[in-house]
């Protein structure tokens, strides 16, 4: 997805039919703004690309867990991919159909497994044989049967950032595909789990379709073996990972992505499950921040804004490129600047050595492609209140998460006076 729903009118940035500056002036900064239409269009494009086969698109809620965002997708028919009890709770709160929820994640706790069993999710993507034992025991104790797949690592290089590569044989995720047959055989001996499929997620922000194809060819061979061994492989969960345009990438279109997958496994008669996160949400959102100061240190210009790594961690954590523009018309010729937040970390930057026009205190900037892994990775470090989130549809918007206040920063804490009492005894 590109940034189709963010446009300029008379030099001013608009989201759908609303001025970004007007929303930001009213709601304050830093602010995440999402286009509901962009979310729908992205979801629908992916859905359409897989129309030829039975499929479920389980939105990876980790990319953007706002209830209104999730509800928007659930209303289009989306299921949800969750990785924790908290994400499961959010998915259910947003109205997701438990029968369309799949549960991935490398360290599901007993309590989380119980919650998912009680909710009646579609299946668990198991990431180890130890987890198989856990899910079987928890299901047995509840008198139910848990549907499971194993997440297998096909050992294909997704050619993306090492922090978001997951399908190599030495990664912490899933089980090596070479050990899958044994794991499935063990599952068959257990009474409270039922094998329903195979799962594979090789990484995130893939800009080439080939690794998806290569990985699934290996999975295909596994599916055939498993069927020969008497397993019913109804679902093939192909994970997420389809890349988006942050800068000048040329990721596959939904059609090309679908072709890469379906050419490999389309004729197996499985229902295809997908777990896209970024592709649906990244370019449906921006983060707006306000310029606080500009300063020159040792010949370097720093544009200091009120949005920081605590709001949008990707540049600090992955040296990721996020496109940034002034919200209003450019005030002059571009020069090279570092755009940084106020947090006490040298790693707190949004852009380094970036050509950017001159700005003045109070100007607004828009950080693009911030709808995925933006707010969902935010924190309160440095005593920062987390940003507000706004959802726009056409000429209307709704604040779908209130800006945090100081009280939110100390919720659940106390002064530890209980300790004083014990000492006094
Ligand atoms: N399924 C599983 C099992 C995953 O681990 C992930 C992402 C997804 C689906 C969704 O992947 P997507 O379609 O969004 O690429 N914070 C990083 C990305 C971490 C991705 C973790 N897993 C970033 O900002 O680039």
Coordinates of C-alpha atoms and ligand atoms in Angstrom, one line a residue:
X1 CA 0.0 0.0 0.0
X2 CA 1.2 3.5 -0.8
X3 CA 0.0 6.7 0.9
X4 CA -3.0 7.1 -1.3
X5 CA -5.3 8.7 1.3
X6 CA -2.8 11.5 2.3
X7 CA -2.8 14.3 -0.2
X8 CA -1.9 18.0 -0.6
X9 CA -4.4 20.8 -1.2
X10 CA -2.9 24.2 -1.7
X11 CA 0.3 22.9 -0.1
X12 CA -1.5 21.7 3.0
X13 CA -1.5 18.0 4.0
X14 CA -4.9 16.4 4.0
X15 CA -6.0 13.0 5.2
X16 CA -9.1 11.9 3.2
X17 CA -11.1 15.2 3.2
X18 CA -9.7 16.7 6.4
X19 CA -6.8 19.1 7.0
X20 CA -4.1 17.4 9.1
X21 CA -3.2 20.7 10.7
X22 CA -6.8 21.3 11.8
X23 CA -7.0 18.0 13.5
X24 CA -3.6 18.4 15.1
X25 CA -4.4 21.9 16.4
X26 CA -7.6 20.6 18.0
X27 CA -6.2 17.4 19.4
X28 CA -2.6 18.3 20.1
X29 CA 0.6 16.5 19.3
X30 CA 2.2 14.0 19.0
X31 CA -0.8 12.5 17.3
X32 CA -1.5 9.4 15.3
X33 CA -4.0 9.8 12.5
X34 CA -5.4 6.8 10.6
X35 CA -7.5 6.8 7.5
X36 CA -10.4 4.4 7.8
X37 CA -10.8 4.3 4.1
X38 CA -7.1 3.3 3.6
X39 CA -7.6 0.5 6.0
X40 CA -10.6 -0.8 4.2
X41 CA -9.0 -0.5 0.8
X42 CA -5.9 -2.3 1.9
X43 CA -7.8 -5.1 3.5
X44 CA -10.1 -5.5 0.5
X45 CA -7.2 -5.6 -2.0
X46 CA -5.6 -8.5 -0.2
X47 CA -9.0 -10.2 0.2
X48 CA -9.6 -9.9 -3.5
X49 CA -6.2 -11.2 -4.5
X50 CA -7.0 -14.5 -2.7
X51 CA -10.6 -14.7 -3.9
X52 CA -9.9 -17.8 -6.0
X53 CA -9.3 -20.0 -2.9
X54 CA -10.9 -20.4 0.5
X55 CA -9.0 -18.0 2.8
X56 CA -9.1 -16.0 6.0
X57 CA -7.1 -12.8 6.6
X58 CA -6.2 -12.8 10.2
X59 CA -4.9 -9.2 10.8
X60 CA -1.7 -9.2 12.9
X61 CA -3.1 -7.0 15.7
X62 CA 0.5 -6.4 17.0
X63 CA 0.9 -3.9 14.2
X64 CA -1.9 -1.7 15.4
X65 CA -4.1 -2.7 18.3
X66 CA -6.4 0.3 18.5
X67 CA -10.0 -1.0 19.0
X68 CA -11.5 1.2 16.3
X69 CA -8.8 0.1 13.8
X70 CA -9.4 -3.5 14.6
X71 CA -13.2 -3.1 14.5
X72 CA -12.9 -1.5 11.0
X73 CA -11.1 -4.6 9.7
X74 CA -13.3 -7.1 11.6
X75 CA -16.4 -5.5 10.0
X76 CA -14.8 -6.3 6.6
X77 CA -14.6 -9.9 7.6
X78 CA -11.1 -10.0 9.1
X79 CA -10.0 -12.6 11.6
X80 CA -7.1 -11.7 14.0
X81 CA -3.6 -13.1 14.6
X82 CA -2.8 -12.7 18.3
X83 CA 0.4 -13.3 20.3
X84 CA -0.7 -12.8 23.9
X85 CA -3.6 -12.8 26.2
X86 CA -3.7 -9.0 26.0
X87 CA -4.0 -9.1 22.2
X88 CA -6.7 -11.8 22.5
X89 CA -8.6 -9.6 24.9
X90 CA -8.3 -6.6 22.5
X91 CA -9.4 -8.7 19.6
X92 CA -12.5 -9.9 21.4
X93 CA -13.2 -6.4 22.7
X94 CA -13.1 -5.2 19.1
X95 CA -15.8 -7.8 18.2
X96 CA -13.6 -10.4 16.4
X97 CA -15.2 -13.8 15.8
X98 CA -13.2 -16.2 18.0
X99 CA -13.5 -18.8 15.2
X100 CA -11.3 -16.5 13.1
X101 CA -8.6 -15.9 15.7
X102 CA -5.3 -17.7 15.5
X103 CA -2.8 -17.6 18.3
X104 CA 0.9 -17.4 17.4
X105 CA 3.8 -16.6 19.8
X106 CA 6.8 -18.3 21.1
X107 CA 6.0 -18.3 24.9
X108 CA 2.3 -18.8 25.5
X109 CA 1.8 -19.2 29.2
X110 CA -0.6 -21.7 30.9
X111 CA -3.0 -18.8 31.7
X112 CA -3.0 -17.5 28.1
X113 CA -3.6 -20.9 26.7
X114 CA -6.6 -21.3 29.1
X115 CA -8.0 -18.0 28.0
X116 CA -7.7 -18.9 24.3
X117 CA -9.3 -22.3 24.9
X118 CA -12.2 -20.6 26.8
X119 CA -12.6 -18.1 23.9
X120 CA -12.8 -21.0 21.4
X121 CA -10.2 -19.7 18.9
X122 CA -9.7 -21.4 15.6
X123 CA -6.2 -22.8 16.3
X124 CA -3.0 -22.4 18.1
X125 CA 0.2 -22.1 16.1
X126 CA 2.6 -24.1 18.3
X127 CA 6.2 -23.1 18.4
X128 CA 7.8 -26.0 20.3
X129 CA 7.1 -29.6 21.4
X130 CA 7.1 -28.3 25.0
X131 CA 4.2 -26.1 24.0
X132 CA 2.4 -29.0 22.5
X133 CA 2.5 -30.7 25.9
X134 CA 1.2 -27.6 27.6
X135 CA -1.7 -27.1 25.3
X136 CA -2.7 -30.7 25.5
X137 CA -2.6 -30.7 29.3
X138 CA -4.6 -27.4 29.6
X139 CA -7.2 -28.7 27.0
X140 CA -7.5 -32.0 28.8
X141 CA -8.1 -30.3 32.1
X142 CA -10.9 -28.4 30.5
X143 CA -12.4 -31.4 28.8
X144 CA -11.9 -29.8 25.3
X145 CA -9.8 -30.5 22.3
X146 CA -7.5 -27.8 21.0
X147 CA -6.9 -27.3 17.3
X148 CA -3.2 -26.9 16.5
X149 CA -0.7 -26.4 13.8
X150 CA 3.1 -26.2 14.2
X151 CA 4.9 -23.2 13.1
X152 CA 7.8 -24.5 10.9
X153 CA 11.0 -22.7 9.9
X154 CA 11.6 -23.5 6.3
X155 CA 15.1 -22.0 6.6
X156 CA 14.6 -19.5 3.8
X157 CA 16.3 -16.1 4.0
X158 CA 13.6 -13.4 3.7
X159 CA 16.3 -10.8 2.9
X160 CA 15.0 -8.3 5.4
X161 CA 16.3 -6.6 8.6
X162 CA 17.8 -9.3 10.9
X163 CA 15.5 -8.2 13.8
X164 CA 12.5 -9.1 11.7
X165 CA 13.8 -12.2 10.0
X166 CA 12.1 -15.2 11.7
X167 CA 12.2 -18.2 9.4
X168 CA 15.9 -19.2 9.6
X169 CA 16.7 -22.5 11.2
X170 CA 18.5 -20.9 14.2
X171 CA 15.8 -18.4 15.0
X172 CA 13.9 -18.5 18.3
X173 CA 10.6 -19.0 16.5
X174 CA 8.8 -22.1 15.5
X175 CA 10.5 -25.5 14.9
X176 CA 12.9 -26.5 12.2
X177 CA 11.0 -28.0 9.3
X178 CA 13.3 -31.0 9.5
X179 CA 11.9 -31.8 12.9
X180 CA 8.3 -31.2 12.0
X181 CA 7.3 -34.8 11.1
X182 CA 8.3 -36.0 14.5
X183 CA 6.4 -33.2 16.3
X184 CA 3.3 -34.0 14.3
X185 CA 3.7 -37.7 15.0
X186 CA 3.8 -36.8 18.7
X187 CA 0.7 -34.7 18.5
X188 CA -1.1 -37.6 17.0
X189 CA -0.5 -39.6 20.2
X190 CA -2.2 -37.0 22.3
X191 CA -6.0 -37.0 23.0
X192 CA -6.7 -33.3 23.7
X193 CA -5.1 -31.7 20.6
X194 CA -6.2 -32.1 17.0
X195 CA -3.8 -31.3 14.1
X196 CA -5.6 -29.0 11.7
X197 CA -2.8 -27.4 9.6
X198 CA 0.7 -26.1 9.1
X199 CA 2.0 -22.6 9.8
X200 CA 5.0 -20.6 8.6
X201 CA 6.0 -17.0 9.0
X202 CA 9.5 -16.1 7.6
X203 CA 9.8 -12.5 8.4
X204 CA 8.5 -9.0 8.0
X205 CA 8.7 -6.2 5.5
X206 CA 9.6 -8.6 2.6
X207 CA 10.0 -6.6 -0.6
X208 CA 10.5 -9.7 -2.8
X209 CA 7.9 -12.4 -3.4
X210 CA 10.4 -15.1 -4.1
X211 CA 11.2 -16.1 -0.4
X212 CA 7.4 -16.6 0.2
X213 CA 7.3 -18.9 -2.8
X214 CA 10.5 -20.8 -1.8
X215 CA 9.4 -21.2 1.8
X216 CA 6.0 -22.5 0.8
X217 CA 7.4 -25.1 -1.6
X218 CA 9.2 -26.6 1.4
X219 CA 6.0 -26.4 3.4
X220 CA 4.2 -28.1 0.5
X221 CA 6.5 -31.1 0.7
X222 CA 5.8 -31.2 4.4
X223 CA 2.0 -31.1 3.9
X224 CA 2.2 -34.0 1.4
X225 CA 4.3 -36.1 3.9
X226 CA 2.0 -35.3 6.8
X227 CA -1.1 -36.3 4.7
X228 CA 0.6 -39.5 3.8
X229 CA 1.2 -40.1 7.5
X230 CA -2.6 -39.7 8.1
X231 CA -2.8 -36.1 9.3
X232 CA -5.6 -33.9 8.2
X233 CA -4.1 -30.7 6.9
X234 CA -7.1 -28.3 6.5
X235 CA -5.4 -25.0 7.0
X236 CA -2.2 -23.6 5.6
X237 CA -1.2 -20.5 7.6
X238 CA 1.3 -18.5 5.5
X239 CA 2.0 -15.9 8.1
X240 CA 2.4 -12.2 7.4
X241 CA 5.3 -10.2 6.1
X242 CA 4.3 -8.5 2.9
X243 CA 6.4 -5.3 2.7
X244 CA 5.2 -1.8 2.1
X245 CA 6.7 1.4 0.7
X246 CA 8.5 3.5 3.3
X247 CA 10.9 5.2 0.9
X248 CA 11.7 3.7 -2.5
X249 CA 11.0 0.0 -2.0
X250 CA 9.1 -1.9 -4.6
X251 CA 7.2 -4.5 -2.7
X252 CA 5.0 -7.1 -4.6
X253 CA 1.4 -6.1 -5.2
X254 CA -1.3 -8.2 -3.5
X255 CA -1.7 -10.0 -6.8
X256 CA 2.0 -10.8 -7.1
X257 CA 2.1 -11.9 -3.5
X258 CA -1.0 -14.1 -4.0
X259 CA 0.6 -15.6 -7.1
X260 CA 3.8 -16.4 -5.2
X261 CA 1.8 -18.2 -2.6
X262 CA -0.9 -19.9 -4.7
X263 CA 1.6 -21.1 -7.3
X264 CA 3.3 -23.0 -4.5
X265 CA 0.4 -24.3 -2.5
X266 CA -2.8 -23.2 -4.2
X267 CA -3.8 -26.7 -5.3
X268 CA -3.4 -28.4 -2.0
X269 CA -7.0 -27.9 -1.1
X270 CA -6.2 -26.1 2.1
X271 CA -7.9 -23.0 3.4
X272 CA -5.2 -20.3 3.2
X273 CA -4.8 -18.2 6.4
X274 CA -2.8 -15.0 6.2
X275 CA -1.5 -12.9 9.0
X276 CA -0.7 -9.5 7.5
X277 CA -0.1 -6.5 9.8
X278 CA 2.1 -3.9 8.2
X279 CA 0.6 -4.2 4.8
X280 CA -2.8 -3.2 6.0
X281 CA -1.9 -0.5 8.6
X282 CA 1.5 1.1 7.8
X283 CA 0.5 3.5 5.1
X284 CA -3.0 4.1 6.6
X285 CA -1.4 6.2 9.3
X286 CA 0.8 9.1 10.0
X287 CA 2.3 10.6 13.2
X288 CA 2.1 14.3 13.5
X289 CA 4.5 16.2 15.8
X290 CA 5.2 19.8 16.5
X291 CA 8.6 21.5 16.1
X292 CA 9.8 22.6 19.5
X293 CA 13.2 24.1 18.7
X294 CA 15.9 24.0 16.1
X295 CA 19.5 24.1 17.1
X296 CA 23.0 23.8 15.6
X297 CA 25.6 21.7 17.3
X298 CA 29.0 21.3 15.8
X299 CA 27.8 22.2 12.4
X300 CA 24.9 19.8 12.6
X301 CA 21.3 21.0 12.5
X302 CA 18.8 19.4 14.9
X303 CA 15.1 19.8 14.5
X304 CA 13.7 19.0 17.8
X305 CA 10.0 17.9 17.8
X306 CA 7.6 16.7 20.4
X307 CA 7.3 13.2 19.0
X308 CA 10.0 10.7 20.0
X309 CA 11.3 7.1 20.1
X310 CA 8.7 6.6 22.8
X311 CA 6.0 7.3 20.2
X312 CA 7.6 5.8 17.1
X313 CA 10.5 3.4 17.9
X314 CA 11.3 2.1 14.4
X315 CA 14.0 4.5 13.5
X316 CA 15.8 4.1 16.8
X317 CA 15.4 0.3 16.9
X318 CA 16.0 -0.7 13.3
X319 CA 17.5 2.5 11.8
X320 CA 14.3 2.4 9.8
X321 CA 13.5 5.1 7.3
X322 CA 10.2 6.8 7.9
X323 CA 9.3 9.5 5.3
X324 CA 8.8 12.9 6.9
X325 CA 7.3 16.1 5.4
X326 CA 6.1 19.4 6.9
X327 CA 2.4 19.4 7.2
X328 CA 2.2 22.9 5.7
X329 CA 3.9 24.2 2.5
X330 CA 7.7 24.1 2.6
X331 CA 9.2 27.4 3.9
X332 CA 12.4 27.2 1.8
X333 CA 15.2 25.1 0.3
X334 CA 16.0 21.8 1.9
X335 CA 19.1 21.3 4.0
X336 CA 20.4 18.3 5.9
X337 CA 19.0 17.9 9.4
X338 CA 18.5 15.3 12.1
X339 CA 14.9 15.2 13.3
X340 CA 15.0 14.2 16.9
X341 CA 12.7 13.9 19.9
X342 CA 13.3 15.2 23.5
X343 CA 14.1 11.8 25.1
X344 CA 17.4 11.5 26.9
X345 CA 18.9 8.9 24.5
X346 CA 21.2 9.5 21.5
X347 CA 19.2 6.8 19.8
X348 CA 16.1 9.1 20.0
X349 CA 15.8 10.2 16.4
X350 CA 13.1 10.1 13.7
X351 CA 15.4 10.9 10.8
X352 CA 19.2 11.4 10.4
X353 CA 20.9 13.5 7.8
X354 CA 17.6 14.1 6.1
X355 CA 17.0 16.8 3.4
X356 CA 14.3 18.9 5.0
X357 CA 13.0 22.4 4.5
X358 CA 13.5 25.1 7.2
X359 CA 11.0 25.0 10.0
X360 CA 9.9 27.3 12.8
X361 CA 8.7 26.7 16.3
X362 CA 5.1 25.5 16.2
X363 CA 5.3 24.1 12.7
X364 CA 3.9 20.6 12.3
X365 CA 5.6 17.7 10.6
X366 CA 4.1 14.4 9.4
X367 CA 5.9 11.1 9.8
X368 CA 4.5 8.8 7.2
X369 CA 3.9 5.0 7.3
X370 CA 3.3 5.2 11.0
X371 CA 0.2 3.2 11.1
X372 CA 2.0 -0.1 11.8
X373 CA 4.4 -0.7 14.7
X374 CA 4.0 2.9 15.7
X375 CA 1.6 3.4 18.6
X376 CA 1.7 -0.3 19.3
X377 CA 5.4 -0.1 20.3
X378 CA 5.1 3.1 22.2
X379 CA 6.1 3.5 25.8
X380 CA 6.1 5.9 28.8
X381 CA 9.9 6.2 29.1
X382 CA 11.1 9.6 30.3
X383 CA 7.7 10.1 31.9
X384 CA 6.1 10.7 28.5
X385 CA 2.3 10.4 28.1
X386 CA 1.4 8.4 25.2
X387 CA -0.1 10.1 22.1
X388 CA -3.7 10.3 21.1
X389 CA -5.0 8.4 18.2
X390 CA -7.6 9.6 15.7
X391 CA -9.5 7.7 13.0
X392 CA -10.7 9.7 10.0
X393 CA -13.4 8.8 7.5
X394 CA -14.0 11.3 4.8
X395 CA -14.8 14.7 6.4
X396 CA -15.2 13.3 10.0
X397 CA -12.8 12.1 12.6
X398 CA -13.1 10.5 16.0
X399 CA -10.5 10.4 18.8
X400 CA -10.2 6.7 19.2
X401 CA -7.7 6.8 22.0
X402 CA -7.4 9.8 24.4
X403 CA -4.0 11.3 25.0
X404 CA -2.7 10.0 28.3
X405 CA -2.6 12.4 31.3
X406 CA -0.2 12.5 34.2
X407 CA -2.6 10.3 36.2
X408 CA -2.2 7.5 33.6
X409 CA 1.6 7.5 34.3
X410 CA 1.1 6.4 37.9
X411 CA -2.0 4.2 37.6
X412 CA -1.5 1.1 39.8
X413 CA 1.5 2.5 41.7
X414 CA 1.7 3.5 45.3
X415 CA 4.4 4.9 47.6
X416 CA 5.2 1.5 49.1
X417 CA 3.9 2.6 52.5
X418 CA 2.9 -1.0 53.2
X419 CA 6.6 -1.6 53.9
X420 CA 6.8 1.2 56.5
X421 CA 4.0 -0.4 58.5
X422 CA 5.7 -3.8 58.6
X423 CA 8.9 -2.2 59.8
X424 CA 7.2 -0.3 62.6
X425 CA 5.8 -3.5 64.1
Ligands
LIG1 N1 2.6 -13.3 12.0 C1 3.6 -13.5 12.9 C2 3.8 -14.8 13.5 C3 4.5 -12.4 13.1 O1 5.5 -12.6 14.0 C4 4.3 -11.2 12.5 C5 5.2 -10.1 12.8 C6 3.2 -11.0 11.6 C7 2.4 -12.1 11.4 C8 2.9 -9.7 10.9 O2 4.0 -9.3 10.1 P1 3.8 -8.1 9.1 O3 2.7 -8.5 8.1 O4 3.3 -6.9 9.9 O5 5.1 -7.9 8.5 N2 8.2 -4.1 14.9 C9 8.8 -4.5 13.6 C10 8.0 -5.7 13.0 C11 8.0 -6.9 13.8 C12 7.2 -8.0 13.2 C13 6.9 -9.1 14.2 N3 6.1 -10.1 13.7 C14 8.8 -3.3 12.7 O6 8.4 -2.3 13.1 O7 9.3 -3.4 11.5

